[in-house]
Amino acid sequence: MQSRSFLVGLRITEMVGVDMKFFKRCFLGICIIALLLQTVVSAFNVEKVIGIDINSETFCNAFIRSADKVFYSDIYNKTLKSKTLELEEKVTDHTGAIVWSDNKAITINAKSRILEAVVPEVNNNGLYTLEMTLKQNGTVCDVFNGEFTVTEGKRTTDDVGVCTHLYLYGDKKIVSLLKNLGFSMIRDEAMWDFVENSRGQYKIPDRVQSYVEYANQKNLDILMPLTYGNHLYMSNTSQMPYTDEQINAYVNYCKFVVSHFRDEVKYFEIWNEPNITAFNPENRTAADYTKLLKAAYEGIKSVNPNAVVIGGVCATPDNVHEYYESLNSVGAYNYMDAISIHLYSCFGTNPIGEGNREFEWVVNMLEKYNKPIWVSEVGYYSSPKFSEEEQAAYEARTAVLYKANGKIDKVFFYDLQDDGNDASNAEHNFGMITSDLRAKPNFASVAAAVHFTGNAEIKETKQANEYSLFKFRNDTENEDIYALWTKGGRSINANITYGNAFEAELSGNNLNITLPQTDKNLYYADCFGKETQVQNGYNFTLDYKPAYIICR
């Protein structure tokens, strides 16, 4: 039965004198064109019917060297026919060199999947990429690429930590990665505005309680800054407490937190960067900060005399030394057990290790106050100013320089995880782990630096305009370690030979390094900790990334 609309269409065509055969041909043409357009659009939205997915149960794909590197492949066939496929597997290091490969034939039934473990034989530290290519009759069906890191994970140093923001976001399990890094401490908060939501009523937020308990389970020490203002007492929570009411309220918050975590948290910082407007918008003076510090120190000691109170906590603008001297003039150092500072060479003109705001500068400024010195923030960002490789190099240098200085009590890298994913925002890119849980190159480079030098003692330093070279001794492991890099972005040829004493001489573009004669084995390790056993006379290219020579 014809529809009313079709009959109306016939009447209209008859009225205008259109030939019906012509009309039908036009209508058929339109339908064909529509079908072709639909086919073209669908071609750009084809669901993969044969493919491969890979996952790992290891957090952030960050493996310990001695552990199996286990991945799980999921190969699927959504077609109605059985398929015979080829699977090509390989692992490459950060230079692109293949370190492991395997090929296999796979038969997979129609509308089914195959799940199996993939365990590449990777027995060295470093940065790696697992690539799996699925083919049918030589034609690629799907390719998977996944990055992973391998670190030694055997040695832990008790004076290196990392900043986290678990009070705000992130998975507390991320602190389990400190074993991979060789770290023993985290720095995280229990902010006043979160703890006191009604005047005089205090409660530790669940996120804070959870990360503290988890860190304790992992035998990690915690440095807890007691920050910032509270909306119940001030209009801007960045404001530093100033009035008697505000200071008393802040001290009560400090006492509650310290008392609550009496057995879990030992170290506390008073405020954060009071010498800059970001955290002191009203430009309160060093005397004002000291008034707050004194009240907090006395309050904390009244509930836990064994708590360690750290003060200062300054950022490093050009006039920072004036602020620390002002603190001294008003007696601030009587109300702290240690003094802290935040060291950011990334905002200077030269990279760390080349003469700008380094640990020696910090010690020269602060050691006269006769307090242990803590660098409670130090780090580089991977975007927009620096690349991930540069971040990795400069943070590894930081770890080496810290140990080479020998006069700083603790150091904390800033930070463990990126605060966001905006490549144009430096504050989003200080992490060793991305916001989507990918280990960045600095994860492996800092782990390598801490592994080689973290428990070693500096013995000798050789500095030149073109390079830095440090000799360390680890008595526990019976190792002599040499850490070195070039300055000014240079690339030079380096040569290792044995002789009577430790010497270094640069001739043209050749650096000749003489080591004391030994019967120990000789190893070369790159910035990411990948070791190679070498012989007397070994040559290698040295650049701005740290390298290590180990006599073991």
mmCIF file with all atom_site columns, C-alpha atoms in Angstrom, residues 379-547:
data_model
loop_
_atom_site.group_PDB
_atom_site.id
_atom_site.type_symbol
_atom_site.label_atom_id
_atom_site.label_alt_id
_atom_site.label_comp_id
_atom_site.label_asym_id
_atom_site.label_entity_id
_atom_site.label_seq_id
_atom_site.pdbx_PDB_ins_code
_atom_site.Cartn_x
_atom_site.Cartn_y
_atom_site.Cartn_z
_atom_site.occupancy
_atom_site.B_iso_or_equiv
_atom_site.pdbx_formal_charge
_atom_site.auth_seq_id
_atom_site.auth_comp_id
_atom_site.auth_asym_id
_atom_site.auth_atom_id
_atom_site.pdbx_PDB_model_num
ATOM 1   C CA . GLY A 1 379 ? 64.272 19.928 41.378 1.00 0.00 ? 379 GLY A CA 1
ATOM 2   C CA . TYR A 1 380 ? 63.844 20.608 37.683 1.00 0.00 ? 380 TYR A CA 1
ATOM 3   C CA . TYR A 1 381 ? 60.792 20.619 35.464 1.00 0.00 ? 381 TYR A CA 1
ATOM 4   C CA . SER A 1 382 ? 60.571 18.752 32.147 1.00 0.00 ? 382 SER A CA 1
ATOM 5   C CA . SER A 1 383 ? 58.507 21.348 30.259 1.00 0.00 ? 383 SER A CA 1
ATOM 6   C CA . PRO A 1 384 ? 58.424 23.998 28.895 1.00 0.00 ? 384 PRO A CA 1
ATOM 7   C CA . LYS A 1 385 ? 62.035 25.161 29.475 1.00 0.00 ? 385 LYS A CA 1
ATOM 8   C CA . PHE A 1 386 ? 63.724 21.773 29.774 1.00 0.00 ? 386 PHE A CA 1
ATOM 9   C CA . SER A 1 387 ? 63.293 18.427 28.057 1.00 0.00 ? 387 SER A CA 1
ATOM 10  C CA . GLU A 1 388 ? 62.736 15.195 29.963 1.00 0.00 ? 388 GLU A CA 1
ATOM 11  C CA . GLU A 1 389 ? 66.328 14.181 29.186 1.00 0.00 ? 389 GLU A CA 1
ATOM 12  C CA . GLU A 1 390 ? 67.657 17.489 30.560 1.00 0.00 ? 390 GLU A CA 1
ATOM 13  C CA . GLN A 1 391 ? 65.524 17.133 33.665 1.00 0.00 ? 391 GLN A CA 1
ATOM 14  C CA . ALA A 1 392 ? 66.968 13.652 34.137 1.00 0.00 ? 392 ALA A CA 1
ATOM 15  C CA . ALA A 1 393 ? 70.551 14.866 33.749 1.00 0.00 ? 393 ALA A CA 1
ATOM 16  C CA . TYR A 1 394 ? 70.263 17.870 36.053 1.00 0.00 ? 394 TYR A CA 1
ATOM 17  C CA . GLU A 1 395 ? 68.446 16.017 38.821 1.00 0.00 ? 395 GLU A CA 1
ATOM 18  C CA . ALA A 1 396 ? 71.044 13.230 38.723 1.00 0.00 ? 396 ALA A CA 1
ATOM 19  C CA . ARG A 1 397 ? 73.713 15.928 39.009 1.00 0.00 ? 397 ARG A CA 1
ATOM 20  C CA . THR A 1 398 ? 71.788 17.299 41.986 1.00 0.00 ? 398 THR A CA 1
ATOM 21  C CA . ALA A 1 399 ? 71.962 13.946 43.787 1.00 0.00 ? 399 ALA A CA 1
ATOM 22  C CA . VAL A 1 400 ? 75.716 13.679 43.141 1.00 0.00 ? 400 VAL A CA 1
ATOM 23  C CA . LEU A 1 401 ? 76.446 17.256 44.191 1.00 0.00 ? 401 LEU A CA 1
ATOM 24  C CA . TYR A 1 402 ? 74.452 16.820 47.389 1.00 0.00 ? 402 TYR A CA 1
ATOM 25  C CA . LYS A 1 403 ? 76.616 13.857 48.419 1.00 0.00 ? 403 LYS A CA 1
ATOM 26  C CA . ALA A 1 404 ? 79.781 15.587 47.245 1.00 0.00 ? 404 ALA A CA 1
ATOM 27  C CA . ASN A 1 405 ? 79.025 18.588 49.464 1.00 0.00 ? 405 ASN A CA 1
ATOM 28  C CA . GLY A 1 406 ? 78.850 16.503 52.615 1.00 0.00 ? 406 GLY A CA 1
ATOM 29  C CA . LYS A 1 407 ? 77.503 19.288 54.854 1.00 0.00 ? 407 LYS A CA 1
ATOM 30  C CA . ILE A 1 408 ? 73.762 19.092 54.180 1.00 0.00 ? 408 ILE A CA 1
ATOM 31  C CA . ASP A 1 409 ? 71.731 16.816 56.423 1.00 0.00 ? 409 ASP A CA 1
ATOM 32  C CA . LYS A 1 410 ? 68.700 15.994 54.220 1.00 0.00 ? 410 LYS A CA 1
ATOM 33  C CA . VAL A 1 411 ? 67.509 16.693 50.698 1.00 0.00 ? 411 VAL A CA 1
ATOM 34  C CA . PHE A 1 412 ? 64.031 16.268 49.166 1.00 0.00 ? 412 PHE A CA 1
ATOM 35  C CA . PHE A 1 413 ? 63.403 16.199 45.434 1.00 0.00 ? 413 PHE A CA 1
ATOM 36  C CA . TYR A 1 414 ? 60.380 18.112 44.190 1.00 0.00 ? 414 TYR A CA 1
ATOM 37  C CA . ASP A 1 415 ? 58.381 16.120 43.358 1.00 0.00 ? 415 ASP A CA 1
ATOM 38  C CA . LEU A 1 416 ? 57.355 12.505 42.860 1.00 0.00 ? 416 LEU A CA 1
ATOM 39  C CA . GLN A 1 417 ? 54.385 12.965 40.508 1.00 0.00 ? 417 GLN A CA 1
ATOM 40  C CA . ASP A 1 418 ? 53.533 15.696 38.005 1.00 0.00 ? 418 ASP A CA 1
ATOM 41  C CA . ASP A 1 419 ? 50.840 18.037 39.314 1.00 0.00 ? 419 ASP A CA 1
ATOM 42  C CA . GLY A 1 420 ? 49.006 18.101 35.976 1.00 0.00 ? 420 GLY A CA 1
ATOM 43  C CA . ASN A 1 421 ? 49.403 17.568 32.235 1.00 0.00 ? 421 ASN A CA 1
ATOM 44  C CA . ASP A 1 422 ? 49.747 21.122 30.907 1.00 0.00 ? 422 ASP A CA 1
ATOM 45  C CA . ALA A 1 423 ? 53.068 21.182 29.031 1.00 0.00 ? 423 ALA A CA 1
ATOM 46  C CA . SER A 1 424 ? 53.146 24.989 29.141 1.00 0.00 ? 424 SER A CA 1
ATOM 47  C CA . ASN A 1 425 ? 52.937 25.101 32.944 1.00 0.00 ? 425 ASN A CA 1
ATOM 48  C CA . ALA A 1 426 ? 56.243 24.410 34.694 1.00 0.00 ? 426 ALA A CA 1
ATOM 49  C CA . GLU A 1 427 ? 54.456 23.635 37.969 1.00 0.00 ? 427 GLU A CA 1
ATOM 50  C CA . HIS A 1 428 ? 52.787 20.659 36.272 1.00 0.00 ? 428 HIS A CA 1
ATOM 51  C CA . ASN A 1 429 ? 56.061 19.055 35.201 1.00 0.00 ? 429 ASN A CA 1
ATOM 52  C CA . PHE A 1 430 ? 58.425 18.645 38.173 1.00 0.00 ? 430 PHE A CA 1
ATOM 53  C CA . GLY A 1 431 ? 57.568 14.970 38.745 1.00 0.00 ? 431 GLY A CA 1
ATOM 54  C CA . MET A 1 432 ? 59.439 11.732 38.314 1.00 0.00 ? 432 MET A CA 1
ATOM 55  C CA . ILE A 1 433 ? 56.129 10.114 37.381 1.00 0.00 ? 433 ILE A CA 1
ATOM 56  C CA . THR A 1 434 ? 53.621 11.679 34.983 1.00 0.00 ? 434 THR A CA 1
ATOM 57  C CA . SER A 1 435 ? 50.052 12.380 36.033 1.00 0.00 ? 435 SER A CA 1
ATOM 58  C CA . ASP A 1 436 ? 49.008 9.239  34.104 1.00 0.00 ? 436 ASP A CA 1
ATOM 59  C CA . LEU A 1 437 ? 51.634 7.108  35.921 1.00 0.00 ? 437 LEU A CA 1
ATOM 60  C CA . ARG A 1 438 ? 54.459 6.861  33.394 1.00 0.00 ? 438 ARG A CA 1
ATOM 61  C CA . ALA A 1 439 ? 57.947 6.839  34.897 1.00 0.00 ? 439 ALA A CA 1
ATOM 62  C CA . LYS A 1 440 ? 59.952 9.707  33.354 1.00 0.00 ? 440 LYS A CA 1
ATOM 63  C CA . PRO A 1 441 ? 63.687 9.464  32.577 1.00 0.00 ? 441 PRO A CA 1
ATOM 64  C CA . ASN A 1 442 ? 64.606 11.294 35.805 1.00 0.00 ? 442 ASN A CA 1
ATOM 65  C CA . PHE A 1 443 ? 63.122 8.374  37.750 1.00 0.00 ? 443 PHE A CA 1
ATOM 66  C CA . ALA A 1 444 ? 65.920 6.122  36.465 1.00 0.00 ? 444 ALA A CA 1
ATOM 67  C CA . SER A 1 445 ? 68.661 8.781  36.468 1.00 0.00 ? 445 SER A CA 1
ATOM 68  C CA . VAL A 1 446 ? 68.114 9.853  40.080 1.00 0.00 ? 446 VAL A CA 1
ATOM 69  C CA . ALA A 1 447 ? 67.815 6.229  41.175 1.00 0.00 ? 447 ALA A CA 1
ATOM 70  C CA . ALA A 1 448 ? 71.178 5.552  39.530 1.00 0.00 ? 448 ALA A CA 1
ATOM 71  C CA . ALA A 1 449 ? 72.852 8.548  41.183 1.00 0.00 ? 449 ALA A CA 1
ATOM 72  C CA . VAL A 1 450 ? 71.512 7.548  44.606 1.00 0.00 ? 450 VAL A CA 1
ATOM 73  C CA . HIS A 1 451 ? 72.506 3.910  44.077 1.00 0.00 ? 451 HIS A CA 1
ATOM 74  C CA . PHE A 1 452 ? 76.090 4.769  43.201 1.00 0.00 ? 452 PHE A CA 1
ATOM 75  C CA . THR A 1 453 ? 76.735 7.683  45.589 1.00 0.00 ? 453 THR A CA 1
ATOM 76  C CA . GLY A 1 454 ? 73.927 7.670  48.192 1.00 0.00 ? 454 GLY A CA 1
ATOM 77  C CA . ASN A 1 455 ? 75.829 5.686  50.820 1.00 0.00 ? 455 ASN A CA 1
ATOM 78  C CA . ALA A 1 456 ? 79.298 6.733  49.719 1.00 0.00 ? 456 ALA A CA 1
ATOM 79  C CA . GLU A 1 457 ? 81.692 9.330  51.091 1.00 0.00 ? 457 GLU A CA 1
ATOM 80  C CA . ILE A 1 458 ? 83.262 12.023 48.951 1.00 0.00 ? 458 ILE A CA 1
ATOM 81  C CA . LYS A 1 459 ? 87.034 11.614 48.708 1.00 0.00 ? 459 LYS A CA 1
ATOM 82  C CA . GLU A 1 460 ? 88.224 13.969 45.992 1.00 0.00 ? 460 GLU A CA 1
ATOM 83  C CA . THR A 1 461 ? 86.923 16.512 43.497 1.00 0.00 ? 461 THR A CA 1
ATOM 84  C CA . LYS A 1 462 ? 88.430 17.641 40.216 1.00 0.00 ? 462 LYS A CA 1
ATOM 85  C CA . GLN A 1 463 ? 86.782 20.676 38.641 1.00 0.00 ? 463 GLN A CA 1
ATOM 86  C CA . ALA A 1 464 ? 87.595 22.428 35.375 1.00 0.00 ? 464 ALA A CA 1
ATOM 87  C CA . ASN A 1 465 ? 85.772 24.807 33.074 1.00 0.00 ? 465 ASN A CA 1
ATOM 88  C CA . GLU A 1 466 ? 84.939 21.885 30.813 1.00 0.00 ? 466 GLU A CA 1
ATOM 89  C CA . TYR A 1 467 ? 84.000 19.083 33.248 1.00 0.00 ? 467 TYR A CA 1
ATOM 90  C CA . SER A 1 468 ? 83.281 17.983 36.831 1.00 0.00 ? 468 SER A CA 1
ATOM 91  C CA . LEU A 1 469 ? 84.719 14.767 38.295 1.00 0.00 ? 469 LEU A CA 1
ATOM 92  C CA . PHE A 1 470 ? 84.094 13.366 41.786 1.00 0.00 ? 470 PHE A CA 1
ATOM 93  C CA . LYS A 1 471 ? 85.597 10.367 43.561 1.00 0.00 ? 471 LYS A CA 1
ATOM 94  C CA . PHE A 1 472 ? 83.470 8.574  46.179 1.00 0.00 ? 472 PHE A CA 1
ATOM 95  C CA . ARG A 1 473 ? 84.217 5.629  48.450 1.00 0.00 ? 473 ARG A CA 1
ATOM 96  C CA . ASN A 1 474 ? 81.603 3.123  49.650 1.00 0.00 ? 474 ASN A CA 1
ATOM 97  C CA . ASP A 1 475 ? 83.251 1.062  52.379 1.00 0.00 ? 475 ASP A CA 1
ATOM 98  C CA . THR A 1 476 ? 80.196 -1.133 52.934 1.00 0.00 ? 476 THR A CA 1
ATOM 99  C CA . GLU A 1 477 ? 80.213 -2.321 49.324 1.00 0.00 ? 477 GLU A CA 1
ATOM 100 C CA . ASN A 1 478 ? 83.997 -2.014 48.940 1.00 0.00 ? 478 ASN A CA 1
ATOM 101 C CA . GLU A 1 479 ? 83.518 0.207  45.892 1.00 0.00 ? 479 GLU A CA 1
ATOM 102 C CA . ASP A 1 480 ? 85.283 3.244  44.470 1.00 0.00 ? 480 ASP A CA 1
ATOM 103 C CA . ILE A 1 481 ? 82.895 5.333  42.392 1.00 0.00 ? 481 ILE A CA 1
ATOM 104 C CA . TYR A 1 482 ? 83.682 8.190  40.020 1.00 0.00 ? 482 TYR A CA 1
ATOM 105 C CA . ALA A 1 483 ? 80.876 10.474 38.840 1.00 0.00 ? 483 ALA A CA 1
ATOM 106 C CA . LEU A 1 484 ? 81.501 12.897 35.991 1.00 0.00 ? 484 LEU A CA 1
ATOM 107 C CA . TRP A 1 485 ? 79.902 15.126 33.332 1.00 0.00 ? 485 TRP A CA 1
ATOM 108 C CA . THR A 1 486 ? 80.800 17.979 31.022 1.00 0.00 ? 486 THR A CA 1
ATOM 109 C CA . LYS A 1 487 ? 79.880 21.653 31.399 1.00 0.00 ? 487 LYS A CA 1
ATOM 110 C CA . GLY A 1 488 ? 78.464 24.060 28.858 1.00 0.00 ? 488 GLY A CA 1
ATOM 111 C CA . GLY A 1 489 ? 76.796 21.324 26.831 1.00 0.00 ? 489 GLY A CA 1
ATOM 112 C CA . ARG A 1 490 ? 80.117 19.960 25.608 1.00 0.00 ? 490 ARG A CA 1
ATOM 113 C CA . SER A 1 491 ? 80.719 16.465 24.291 1.00 0.00 ? 491 SER A CA 1
ATOM 114 C CA . ILE A 1 492 ? 84.229 15.117 24.769 1.00 0.00 ? 492 ILE A CA 1
ATOM 115 C CA . ASN A 1 493 ? 86.132 11.860 24.393 1.00 0.00 ? 493 ASN A CA 1
ATOM 116 C CA . ALA A 1 494 ? 87.018 10.219 27.711 1.00 0.00 ? 494 ALA A CA 1
ATOM 117 C CA . ASN A 1 495 ? 89.568 7.471  28.316 1.00 0.00 ? 495 ASN A CA 1
ATOM 118 C CA . ILE A 1 496 ? 90.160 5.372  31.449 1.00 0.00 ? 496 ILE A CA 1
ATOM 119 C CA . THR A 1 497 ? 93.575 3.938  32.277 1.00 0.00 ? 497 THR A CA 1
ATOM 120 C CA . TYR A 1 498 ? 95.284 2.650  35.418 1.00 0.00 ? 498 TYR A CA 1
ATOM 121 C CA . GLY A 1 499 ? 98.235 4.411  37.007 1.00 0.00 ? 499 GLY A CA 1
ATOM 122 C CA . ASN A 1 500 ? 99.723 5.381  40.347 1.00 0.00 ? 500 ASN A CA 1
ATOM 123 C CA . ALA A 1 501 ? 97.095 7.926  41.448 1.00 0.00 ? 501 ALA A CA 1
ATOM 124 C CA . PHE A 1 502 ? 93.766 9.504  40.580 1.00 0.00 ? 502 PHE A CA 1
ATOM 125 C CA . GLU A 1 503 ? 94.405 12.114 37.883 1.00 0.00 ? 503 GLU A CA 1
ATOM 126 C CA . ALA A 1 504 ? 92.452 13.867 35.130 1.00 0.00 ? 504 ALA A CA 1
ATOM 127 C CA . GLU A 1 505 ? 93.889 15.835 32.211 1.00 0.00 ? 505 GLU A CA 1
ATOM 128 C CA . LEU A 1 506 ? 92.058 17.475 29.332 1.00 0.00 ? 506 LEU A CA 1
ATOM 129 C CA . SER A 1 507 ? 93.993 17.714 26.089 1.00 0.00 ? 507 SER A CA 1
ATOM 130 C CA . GLY A 1 508 ? 92.009 19.285 23.276 1.00 0.00 ? 508 GLY A CA 1
ATOM 131 C CA . ASN A 1 509 ? 88.752 17.349 23.232 1.00 0.00 ? 509 ASN A CA 1
ATOM 132 C CA . ASN A 1 510 ? 90.181 14.331 25.052 1.00 0.00 ? 510 ASN A CA 1
ATOM 133 C CA . LEU A 1 511 ? 89.814 13.762 28.786 1.00 0.00 ? 511 LEU A CA 1
ATOM 134 C CA . ASN A 1 512 ? 92.352 11.261 30.107 1.00 0.00 ? 512 ASN A CA 1
ATOM 135 C CA . ILE A 1 513 ? 91.324 9.800  33.465 1.00 0.00 ? 513 ILE A CA 1
ATOM 136 C CA . THR A 1 514 ? 93.885 7.843  35.451 1.00 0.00 ? 514 THR A CA 1
ATOM 137 C CA . LEU A 1 515 ? 92.672 5.579  38.254 1.00 0.00 ? 515 LEU A CA 1
ATOM 138 C CA . PRO A 1 516 ? 94.827 3.980  40.955 1.00 0.00 ? 516 PRO A CA 1
ATOM 139 C CA . GLN A 1 517 ? 95.918 0.483  39.955 1.00 0.00 ? 517 GLN A CA 1
ATOM 140 C CA . THR A 1 518 ? 93.515 -2.144 41.328 1.00 0.00 ? 518 THR A CA 1
ATOM 141 C CA . ASP A 1 519 ? 92.637 -5.804 40.895 1.00 0.00 ? 519 ASP A CA 1
ATOM 142 C CA . LYS A 1 520 ? 88.921 -5.002 41.122 1.00 0.00 ? 520 LYS A CA 1
ATOM 143 C CA . ASN A 1 521 ? 86.594 -5.250 38.155 1.00 0.00 ? 521 ASN A CA 1
ATOM 144 C CA . LEU A 1 522 ? 85.978 -2.047 36.233 1.00 0.00 ? 522 LEU A CA 1
ATOM 145 C CA . TYR A 1 523 ? 82.482 -0.934 35.167 1.00 0.00 ? 523 TYR A CA 1
ATOM 146 C CA . TYR A 1 524 ? 81.068 1.960  33.190 1.00 0.00 ? 524 TYR A CA 1
ATOM 147 C CA . ALA A 1 525 ? 77.472 3.069  33.846 1.00 0.00 ? 525 ALA A CA 1
ATOM 148 C CA . ASP A 1 526 ? 75.450 5.606  31.903 1.00 0.00 ? 526 ASP A CA 1
ATOM 149 C CA . CYS A 1 527 ? 73.158 8.277  33.338 1.00 0.00 ? 527 CYS A CA 1
ATOM 150 C CA . PHE A 1 528 ? 70.326 5.759  33.781 1.00 0.00 ? 528 PHE A CA 1
ATOM 151 C CA . GLY A 1 529 ? 72.437 3.183  35.612 1.00 0.00 ? 529 GLY A CA 1
ATOM 152 C CA . LYS A 1 530 ? 73.012 0.720  32.780 1.00 0.00 ? 530 LYS A CA 1
ATOM 153 C CA . GLU A 1 531 ? 76.310 -0.993 33.615 1.00 0.00 ? 531 GLU A CA 1
ATOM 154 C CA . THR A 1 532 ? 78.909 -2.491 31.295 1.00 0.00 ? 532 THR A CA 1
ATOM 155 C CA . GLN A 1 533 ? 82.043 -4.269 32.459 1.00 0.00 ? 533 GLN A CA 1
ATOM 156 C CA . VAL A 1 534 ? 85.031 -2.695 30.717 1.00 0.00 ? 534 VAL A CA 1
ATOM 157 C CA . GLN A 1 535 ? 88.794 -2.994 30.609 1.00 0.00 ? 535 GLN A CA 1
ATOM 158 C CA . ASN A 1 536 ? 91.786 -0.766 31.152 1.00 0.00 ? 536 ASN A CA 1
ATOM 159 C CA . GLY A 1 537 ? 91.937 1.715  28.268 1.00 0.00 ? 537 GLY A CA 1
ATOM 160 C CA . TYR A 1 538 ? 88.149 1.996  27.865 1.00 0.00 ? 538 TYR A CA 1
ATOM 161 C CA . ASN A 1 539 ? 86.954 4.947  25.747 1.00 0.00 ? 539 ASN A CA 1
ATOM 162 C CA . PHE A 1 540 ? 83.537 6.592  25.878 1.00 0.00 ? 540 PHE A CA 1
ATOM 163 C CA . THR A 1 541 ? 81.787 9.823  24.939 1.00 0.00 ? 541 THR A CA 1
ATOM 164 C CA . LEU A 1 542 ? 81.065 12.122 27.880 1.00 0.00 ? 542 LEU A CA 1
ATOM 165 C CA . ASP A 1 543 ? 78.422 14.835 27.756 1.00 0.00 ? 543 ASP A CA 1
ATOM 166 C CA . TYR A 1 544 ? 76.254 16.859 30.143 1.00 0.00 ? 544 TYR A CA 1
ATOM 167 C CA . LYS A 1 545 ? 74.545 13.720 31.476 1.00 0.00 ? 545 LYS A CA 1
ATOM 168 C CA . PRO A 1 546 ? 76.328 12.130 34.447 1.00 0.00 ? 546 PRO A CA 1
ATOM 169 C CA . ALA A 1 547 ? 78.299 8.947  33.864 1.00 0.00 ? 547 ALA A CA 1
#
